[in-house]
JSON list of C-alpha atoms and ligand atoms in Angstrom, two decimals:
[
{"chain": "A", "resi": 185, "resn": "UNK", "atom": "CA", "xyz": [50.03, 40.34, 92.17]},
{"chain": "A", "resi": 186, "resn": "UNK", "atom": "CA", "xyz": [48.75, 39.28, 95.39]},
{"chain": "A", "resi": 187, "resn": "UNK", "atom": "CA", "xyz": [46.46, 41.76, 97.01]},
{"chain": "A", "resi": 188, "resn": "UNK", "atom": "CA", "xyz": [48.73, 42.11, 100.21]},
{"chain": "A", "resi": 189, "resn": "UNK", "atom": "CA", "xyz": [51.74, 43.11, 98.19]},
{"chain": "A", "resi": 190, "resn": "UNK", "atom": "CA", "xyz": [49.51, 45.89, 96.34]},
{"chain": "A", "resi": 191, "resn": "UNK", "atom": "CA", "xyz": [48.85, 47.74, 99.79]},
{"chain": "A", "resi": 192, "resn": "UNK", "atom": "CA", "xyz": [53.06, 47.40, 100.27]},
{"chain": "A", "resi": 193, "resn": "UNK", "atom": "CA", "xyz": [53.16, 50.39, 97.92]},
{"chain": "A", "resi": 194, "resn": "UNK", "atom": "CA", "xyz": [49.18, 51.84, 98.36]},
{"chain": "A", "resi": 195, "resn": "UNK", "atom": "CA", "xyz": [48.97, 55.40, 98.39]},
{"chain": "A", "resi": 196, "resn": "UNK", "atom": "CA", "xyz": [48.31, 55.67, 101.98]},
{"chain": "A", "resi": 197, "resn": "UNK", "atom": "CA", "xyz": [51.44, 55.64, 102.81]},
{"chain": "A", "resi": 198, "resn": "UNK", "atom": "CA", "xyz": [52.91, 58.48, 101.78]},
{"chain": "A", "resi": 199, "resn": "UNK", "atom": "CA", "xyz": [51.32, 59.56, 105.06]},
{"chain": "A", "resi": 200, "resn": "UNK", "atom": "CA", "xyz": [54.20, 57.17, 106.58]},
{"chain": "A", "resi": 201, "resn": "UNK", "atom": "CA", "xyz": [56.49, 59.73, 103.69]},
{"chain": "A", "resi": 202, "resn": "UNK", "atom": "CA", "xyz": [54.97, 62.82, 105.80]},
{"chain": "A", "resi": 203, "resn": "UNK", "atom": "CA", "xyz": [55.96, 61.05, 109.22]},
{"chain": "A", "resi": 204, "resn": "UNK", "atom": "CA", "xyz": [57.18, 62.74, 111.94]},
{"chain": "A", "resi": 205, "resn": "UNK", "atom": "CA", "xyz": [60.38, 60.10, 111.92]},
{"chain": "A", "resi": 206, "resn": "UNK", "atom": "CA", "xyz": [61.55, 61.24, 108.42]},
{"chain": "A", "resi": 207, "resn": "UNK", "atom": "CA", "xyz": [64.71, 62.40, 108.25]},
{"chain": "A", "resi": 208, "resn": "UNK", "atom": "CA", "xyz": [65.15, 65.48, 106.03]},
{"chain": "A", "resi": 209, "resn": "UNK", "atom": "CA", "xyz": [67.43, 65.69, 103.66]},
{"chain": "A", "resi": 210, "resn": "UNK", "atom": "CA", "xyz": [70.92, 68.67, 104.49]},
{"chain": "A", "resi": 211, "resn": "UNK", "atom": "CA", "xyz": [69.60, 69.05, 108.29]},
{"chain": "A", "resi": 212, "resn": "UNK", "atom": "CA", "xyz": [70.72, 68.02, 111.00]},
{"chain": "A", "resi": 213, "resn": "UNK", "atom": "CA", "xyz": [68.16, 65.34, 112.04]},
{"chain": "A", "resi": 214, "resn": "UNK", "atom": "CA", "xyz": [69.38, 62.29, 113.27]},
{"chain": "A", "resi": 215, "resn": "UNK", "atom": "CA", "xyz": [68.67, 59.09, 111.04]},
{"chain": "A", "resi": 216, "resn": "UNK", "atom": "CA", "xyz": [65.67, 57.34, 113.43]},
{"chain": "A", "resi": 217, "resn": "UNK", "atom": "CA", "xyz": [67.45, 54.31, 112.75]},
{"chain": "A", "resi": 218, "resn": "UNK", "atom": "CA", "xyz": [70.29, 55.16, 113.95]},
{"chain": "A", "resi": 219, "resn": "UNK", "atom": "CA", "xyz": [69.17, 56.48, 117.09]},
{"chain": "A", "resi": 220, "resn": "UNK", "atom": "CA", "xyz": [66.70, 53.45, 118.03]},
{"chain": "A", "resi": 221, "resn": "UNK", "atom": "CA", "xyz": [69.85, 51.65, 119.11]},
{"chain": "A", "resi": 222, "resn": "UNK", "atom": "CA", "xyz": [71.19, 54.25, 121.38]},
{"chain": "A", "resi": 223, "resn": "UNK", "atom": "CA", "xyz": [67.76, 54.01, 123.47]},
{"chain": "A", "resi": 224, "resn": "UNK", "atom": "CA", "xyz": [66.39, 51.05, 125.62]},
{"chain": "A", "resi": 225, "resn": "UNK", "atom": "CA", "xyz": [64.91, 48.29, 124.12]},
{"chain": "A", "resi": 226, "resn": "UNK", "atom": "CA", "xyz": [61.63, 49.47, 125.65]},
{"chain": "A", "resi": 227, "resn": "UNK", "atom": "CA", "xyz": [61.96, 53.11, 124.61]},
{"chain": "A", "resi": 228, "resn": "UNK", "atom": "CA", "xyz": [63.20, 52.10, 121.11]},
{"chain": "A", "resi": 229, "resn": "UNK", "atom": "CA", "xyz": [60.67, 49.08, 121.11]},
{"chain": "A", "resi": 230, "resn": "UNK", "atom": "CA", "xyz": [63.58, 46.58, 119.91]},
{"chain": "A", "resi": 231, "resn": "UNK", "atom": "CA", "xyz": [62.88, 43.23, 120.12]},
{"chain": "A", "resi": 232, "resn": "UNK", "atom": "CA", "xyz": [66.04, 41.71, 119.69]},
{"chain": "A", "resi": 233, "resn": "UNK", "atom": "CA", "xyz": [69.47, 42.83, 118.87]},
{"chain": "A", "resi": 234, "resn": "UNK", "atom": "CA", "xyz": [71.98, 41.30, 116.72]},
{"chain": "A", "resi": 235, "resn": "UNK", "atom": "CA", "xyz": [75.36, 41.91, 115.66]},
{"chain": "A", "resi": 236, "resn": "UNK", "atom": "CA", "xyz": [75.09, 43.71, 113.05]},
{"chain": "A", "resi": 237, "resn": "UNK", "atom": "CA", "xyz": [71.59, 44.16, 112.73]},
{"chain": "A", "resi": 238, "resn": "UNK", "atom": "CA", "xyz": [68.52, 44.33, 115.15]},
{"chain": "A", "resi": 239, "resn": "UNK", "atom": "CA", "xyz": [64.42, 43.79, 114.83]},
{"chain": "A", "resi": 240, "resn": "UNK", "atom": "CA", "xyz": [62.27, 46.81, 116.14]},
{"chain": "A", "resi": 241, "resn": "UNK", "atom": "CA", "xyz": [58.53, 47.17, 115.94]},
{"chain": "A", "resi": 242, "resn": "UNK", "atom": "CA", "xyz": [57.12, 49.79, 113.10]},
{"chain": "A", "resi": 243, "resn": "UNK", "atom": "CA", "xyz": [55.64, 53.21, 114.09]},
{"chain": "A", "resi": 244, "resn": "UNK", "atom": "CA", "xyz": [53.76, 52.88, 111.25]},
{"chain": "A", "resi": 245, "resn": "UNK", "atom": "CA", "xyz": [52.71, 49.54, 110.82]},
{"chain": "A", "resi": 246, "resn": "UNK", "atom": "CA", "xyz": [50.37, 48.03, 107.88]},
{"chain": "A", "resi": 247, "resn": "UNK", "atom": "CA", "xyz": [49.43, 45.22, 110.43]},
{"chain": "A", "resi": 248, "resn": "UNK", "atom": "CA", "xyz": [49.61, 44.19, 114.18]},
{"chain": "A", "resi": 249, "resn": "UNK", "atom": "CA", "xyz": [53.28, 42.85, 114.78]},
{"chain": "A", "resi": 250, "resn": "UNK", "atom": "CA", "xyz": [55.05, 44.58, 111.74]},
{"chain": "A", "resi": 251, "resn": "UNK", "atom": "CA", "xyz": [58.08, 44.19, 112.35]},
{"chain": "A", "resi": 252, "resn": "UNK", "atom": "CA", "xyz": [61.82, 45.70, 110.79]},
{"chain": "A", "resi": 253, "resn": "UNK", "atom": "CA", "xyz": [65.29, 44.47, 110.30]},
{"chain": "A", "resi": 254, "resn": "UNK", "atom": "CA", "xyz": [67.58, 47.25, 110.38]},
{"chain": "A", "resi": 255, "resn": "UNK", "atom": "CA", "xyz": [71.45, 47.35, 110.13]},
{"chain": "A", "resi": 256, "resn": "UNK", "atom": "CA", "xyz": [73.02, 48.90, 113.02]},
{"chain": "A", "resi": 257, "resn": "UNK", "atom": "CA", "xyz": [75.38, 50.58, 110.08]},
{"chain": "A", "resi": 258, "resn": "UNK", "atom": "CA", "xyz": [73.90, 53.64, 108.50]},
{"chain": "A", "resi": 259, "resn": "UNK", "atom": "CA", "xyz": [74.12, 51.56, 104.59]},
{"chain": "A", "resi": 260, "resn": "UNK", "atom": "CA", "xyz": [70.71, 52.63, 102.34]},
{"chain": "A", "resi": 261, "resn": "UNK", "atom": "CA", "xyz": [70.93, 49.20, 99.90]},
{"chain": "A", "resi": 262, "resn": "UNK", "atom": "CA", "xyz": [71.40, 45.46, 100.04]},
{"chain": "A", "resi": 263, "resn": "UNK", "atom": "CA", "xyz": [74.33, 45.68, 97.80]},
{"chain": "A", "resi": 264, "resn": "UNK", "atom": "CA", "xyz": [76.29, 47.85, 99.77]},
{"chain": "A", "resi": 265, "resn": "UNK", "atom": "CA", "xyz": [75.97, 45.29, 103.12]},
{"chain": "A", "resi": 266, "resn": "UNK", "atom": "CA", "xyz": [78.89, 43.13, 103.80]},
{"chain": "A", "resi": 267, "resn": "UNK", "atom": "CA", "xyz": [77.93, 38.95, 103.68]},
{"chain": "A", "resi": 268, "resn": "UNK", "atom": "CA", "xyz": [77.70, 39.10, 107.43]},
{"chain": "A", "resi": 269, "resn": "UNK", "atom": "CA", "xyz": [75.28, 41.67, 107.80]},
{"chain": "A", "resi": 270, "resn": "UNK", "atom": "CA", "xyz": [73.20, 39.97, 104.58]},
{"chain": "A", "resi": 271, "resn": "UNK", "atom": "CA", "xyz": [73.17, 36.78, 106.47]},
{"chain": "A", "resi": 272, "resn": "UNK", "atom": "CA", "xyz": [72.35, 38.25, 110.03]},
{"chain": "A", "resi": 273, "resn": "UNK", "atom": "CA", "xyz": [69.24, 39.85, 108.31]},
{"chain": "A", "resi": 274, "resn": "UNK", "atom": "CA", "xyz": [68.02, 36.81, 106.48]},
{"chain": "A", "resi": 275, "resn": "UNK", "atom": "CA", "xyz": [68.34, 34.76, 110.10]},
{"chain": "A", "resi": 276, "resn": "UNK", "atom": "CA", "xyz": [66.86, 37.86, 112.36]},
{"chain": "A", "resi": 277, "resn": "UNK", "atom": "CA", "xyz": [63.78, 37.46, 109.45]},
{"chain": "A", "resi": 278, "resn": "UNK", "atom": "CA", "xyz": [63.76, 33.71, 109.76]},
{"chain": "A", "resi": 279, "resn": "UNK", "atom": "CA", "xyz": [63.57, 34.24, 113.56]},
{"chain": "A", "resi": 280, "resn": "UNK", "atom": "CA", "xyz": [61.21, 37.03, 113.67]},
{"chain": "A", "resi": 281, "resn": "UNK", "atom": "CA", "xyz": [58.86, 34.48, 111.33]},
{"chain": "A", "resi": 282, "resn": "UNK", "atom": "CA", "xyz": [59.11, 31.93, 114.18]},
{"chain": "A", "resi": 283, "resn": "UNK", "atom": "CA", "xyz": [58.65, 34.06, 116.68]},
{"chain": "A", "resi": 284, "resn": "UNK", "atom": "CA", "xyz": [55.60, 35.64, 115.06]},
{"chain": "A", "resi": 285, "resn": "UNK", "atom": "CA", "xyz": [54.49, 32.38, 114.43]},
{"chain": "A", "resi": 286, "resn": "UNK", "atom": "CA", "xyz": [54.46, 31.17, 118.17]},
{"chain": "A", "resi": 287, "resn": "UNK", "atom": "CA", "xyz": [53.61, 34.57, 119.71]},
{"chain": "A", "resi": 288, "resn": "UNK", "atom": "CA", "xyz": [50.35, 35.28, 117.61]},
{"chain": "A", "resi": 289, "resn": "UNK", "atom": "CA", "xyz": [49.44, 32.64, 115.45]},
{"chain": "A", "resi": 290, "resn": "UNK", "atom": "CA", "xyz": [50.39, 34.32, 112.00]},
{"chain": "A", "resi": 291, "resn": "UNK", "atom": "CA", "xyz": [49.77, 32.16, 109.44]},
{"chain": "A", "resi": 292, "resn": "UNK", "atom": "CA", "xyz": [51.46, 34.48, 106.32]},
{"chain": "A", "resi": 293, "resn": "UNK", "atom": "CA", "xyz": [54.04, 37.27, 106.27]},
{"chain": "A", "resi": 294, "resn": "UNK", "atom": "CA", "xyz": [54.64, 39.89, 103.50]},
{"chain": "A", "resi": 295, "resn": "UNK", "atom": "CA", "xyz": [58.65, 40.55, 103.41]},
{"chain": "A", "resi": 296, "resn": "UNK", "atom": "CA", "xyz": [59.85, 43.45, 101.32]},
{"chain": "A", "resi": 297, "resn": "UNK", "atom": "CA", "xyz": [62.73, 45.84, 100.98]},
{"chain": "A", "resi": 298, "resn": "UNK", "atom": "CA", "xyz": [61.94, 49.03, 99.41]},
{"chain": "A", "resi": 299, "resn": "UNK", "atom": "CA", "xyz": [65.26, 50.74, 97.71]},
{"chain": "A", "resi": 300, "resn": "UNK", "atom": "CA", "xyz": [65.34, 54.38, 96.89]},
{"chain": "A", "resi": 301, "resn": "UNK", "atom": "CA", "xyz": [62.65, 56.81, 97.71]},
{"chain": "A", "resi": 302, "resn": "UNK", "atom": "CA", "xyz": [61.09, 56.03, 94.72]},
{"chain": "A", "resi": 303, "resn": "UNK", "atom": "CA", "xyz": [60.12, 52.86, 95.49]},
{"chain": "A", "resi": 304, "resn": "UNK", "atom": "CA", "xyz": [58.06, 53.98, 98.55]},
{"chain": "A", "resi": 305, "resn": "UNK", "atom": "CA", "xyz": [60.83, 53.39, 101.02]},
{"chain": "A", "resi": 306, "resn": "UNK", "atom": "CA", "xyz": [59.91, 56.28, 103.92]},
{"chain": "A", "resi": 307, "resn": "UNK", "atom": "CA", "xyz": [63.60, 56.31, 105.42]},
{"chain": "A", "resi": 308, "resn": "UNK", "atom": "CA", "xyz": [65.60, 55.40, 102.33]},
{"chain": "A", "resi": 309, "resn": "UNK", "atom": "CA", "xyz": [69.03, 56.11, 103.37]},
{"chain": "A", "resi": 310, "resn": "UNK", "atom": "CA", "xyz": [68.87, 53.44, 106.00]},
{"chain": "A", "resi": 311, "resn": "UNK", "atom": "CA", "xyz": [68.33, 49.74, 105.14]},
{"chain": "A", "resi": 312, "resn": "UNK", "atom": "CA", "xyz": [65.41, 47.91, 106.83]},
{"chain": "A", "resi": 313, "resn": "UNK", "atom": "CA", "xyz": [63.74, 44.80, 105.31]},
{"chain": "A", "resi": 314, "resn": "UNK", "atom": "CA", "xyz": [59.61, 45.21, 106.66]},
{"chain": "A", "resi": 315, "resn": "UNK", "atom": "CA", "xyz": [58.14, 41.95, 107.47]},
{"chain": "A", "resi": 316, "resn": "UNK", "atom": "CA", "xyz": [54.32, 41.70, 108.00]},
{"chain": "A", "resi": 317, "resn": "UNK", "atom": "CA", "xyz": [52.36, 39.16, 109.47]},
{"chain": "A", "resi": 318, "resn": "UNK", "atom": "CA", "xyz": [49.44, 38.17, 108.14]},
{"chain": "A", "resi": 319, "resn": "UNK", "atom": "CA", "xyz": [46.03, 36.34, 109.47]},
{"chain": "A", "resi": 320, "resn": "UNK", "atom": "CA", "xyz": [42.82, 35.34, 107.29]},
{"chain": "A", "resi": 321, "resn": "UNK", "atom": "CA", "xyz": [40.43, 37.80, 107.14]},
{"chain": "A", "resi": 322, "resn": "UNK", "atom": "CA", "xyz": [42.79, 40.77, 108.04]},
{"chain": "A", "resi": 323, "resn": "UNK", "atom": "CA", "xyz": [42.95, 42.91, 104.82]},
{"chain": "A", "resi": 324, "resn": "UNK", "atom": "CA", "xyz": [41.09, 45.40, 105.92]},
{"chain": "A", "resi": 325, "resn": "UNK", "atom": "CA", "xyz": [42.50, 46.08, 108.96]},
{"chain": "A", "resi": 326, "resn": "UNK", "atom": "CA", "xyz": [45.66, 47.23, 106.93]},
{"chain": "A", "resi": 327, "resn": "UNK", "atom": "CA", "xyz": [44.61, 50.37, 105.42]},
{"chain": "A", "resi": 328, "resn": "UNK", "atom": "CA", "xyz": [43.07, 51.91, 108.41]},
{"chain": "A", "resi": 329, "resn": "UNK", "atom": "CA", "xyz": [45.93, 50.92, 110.93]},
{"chain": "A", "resi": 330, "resn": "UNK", "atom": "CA", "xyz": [48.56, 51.76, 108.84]},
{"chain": "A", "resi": 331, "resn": "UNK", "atom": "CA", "xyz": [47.11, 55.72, 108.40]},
{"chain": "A", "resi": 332, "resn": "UNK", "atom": "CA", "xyz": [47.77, 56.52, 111.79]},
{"chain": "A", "resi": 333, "resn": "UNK", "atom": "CA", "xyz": [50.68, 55.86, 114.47]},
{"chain": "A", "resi": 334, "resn": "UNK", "atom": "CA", "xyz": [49.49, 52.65, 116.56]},
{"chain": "A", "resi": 335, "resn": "UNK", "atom": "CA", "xyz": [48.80, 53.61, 120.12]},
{"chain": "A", "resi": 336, "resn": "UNK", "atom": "CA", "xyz": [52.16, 53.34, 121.78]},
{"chain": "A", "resi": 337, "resn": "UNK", "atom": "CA", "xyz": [50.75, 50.92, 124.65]},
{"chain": "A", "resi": 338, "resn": "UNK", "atom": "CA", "xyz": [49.68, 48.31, 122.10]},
{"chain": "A", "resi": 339, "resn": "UNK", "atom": "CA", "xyz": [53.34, 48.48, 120.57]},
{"chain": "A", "resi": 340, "resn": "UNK", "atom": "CA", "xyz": [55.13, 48.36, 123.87]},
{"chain": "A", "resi": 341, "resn": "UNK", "atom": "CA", "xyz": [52.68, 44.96, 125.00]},
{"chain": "A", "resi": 342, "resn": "UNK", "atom": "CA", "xyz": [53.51, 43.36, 121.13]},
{"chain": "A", "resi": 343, "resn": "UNK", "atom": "CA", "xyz": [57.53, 44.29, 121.73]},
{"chain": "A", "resi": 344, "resn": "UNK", "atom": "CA", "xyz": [57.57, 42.23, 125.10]},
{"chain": "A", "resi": 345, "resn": "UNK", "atom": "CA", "xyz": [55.59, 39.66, 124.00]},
{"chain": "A", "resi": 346, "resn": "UNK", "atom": "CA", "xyz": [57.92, 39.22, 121.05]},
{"chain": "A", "resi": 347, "resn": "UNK", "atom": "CA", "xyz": [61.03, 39.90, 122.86]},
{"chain": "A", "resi": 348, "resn": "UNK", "atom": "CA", "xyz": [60.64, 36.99, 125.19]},
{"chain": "A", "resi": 349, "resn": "UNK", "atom": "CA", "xyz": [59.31, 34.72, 123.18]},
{"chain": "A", "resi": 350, "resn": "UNK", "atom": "CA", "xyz": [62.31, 34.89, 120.99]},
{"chain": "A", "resi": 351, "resn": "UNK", "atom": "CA", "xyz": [64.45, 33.55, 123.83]},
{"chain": "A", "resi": 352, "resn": "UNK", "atom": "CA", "xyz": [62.27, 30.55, 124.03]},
{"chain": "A", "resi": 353, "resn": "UNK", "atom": "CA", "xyz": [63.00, 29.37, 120.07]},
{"chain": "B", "resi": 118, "resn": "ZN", "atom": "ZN1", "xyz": [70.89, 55.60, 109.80]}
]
């Protein structure tokens, strides 16, 4: 397996597990994905929002840009997701690839879907399909940004870069 899909699963992130974001199973916690919606798009750091789905930068990101497609409806696995939420996902990713593309040069992207908590997937009752941009040489920038929560200014510069370059494509 490609190196880049190893560190998808590395140990380090069951500090992402640990997060403060987590919702915790019979409390009353909101899902974090289900509140991102209900804030600004600078507050919540979405970049775009769909119809049934939106794109919102990672807390916790393996690499610069990481972004998520998440379904506005509270629906853990791709089986459960009606067609048009399947196909709004696969074009918000196909747009968040060109937009990624334009906005900082990324020449490769990791896309995943983790199901079950098993698999590594910190918020498992709420779909989100991670993609990951990826430059040369950046390998081993991954393990050390994705131990600690990205300083929110950097986040909040990538999210309005991203945002309005998606208008222009
Ligand atoms: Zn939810």
């Amino acid at each position: 397996m490609p190196d880049a899909w190893a560190r998808l699963w590395a140990p380090h992130r069951l500090e992402y597990l640990r997060g403060e974001n987590r919702p915790l199973e019979d409390n009353d916690i909101e899902c974090p994905f289900c509140a991102i919606p209900q804030k600004s798009d600078e507050e919540g750091l979405i970049v775009h929002r769909g119809q049934t789905a939106y794109v919102v930068m990672n807390l916790y990101p393996y690499n610069a840009g990481h972004l998520l497609v998440c379904t506005f409806r509270h629906v853990a696995e791709l089986p459960e997701l009606t067609e048009s939420e399947r196909n709004e996902v696969q074009a918000l990713t196909v747009q968040s690839m060109k937009v990624l593309r334009k906005v900082s040069n990324a020449v490769g992207f990791n896309i995943g879907i983790n199901q079950g908590e098993v698999s590594g997937a910190g918020i498992a009752e709420h779909f989100h399909q991670h993609i990951v941009p990826r430059w040369r040489g950046d390998a081993n920038f991954m393990p050390i940004i994705g131990k600690t929560k990205v300083i929110p200014k950097l986040l909040q510069e990538s999210r309005e870069q991203l945002s309005s370059g998606w208008n222009q494509i």
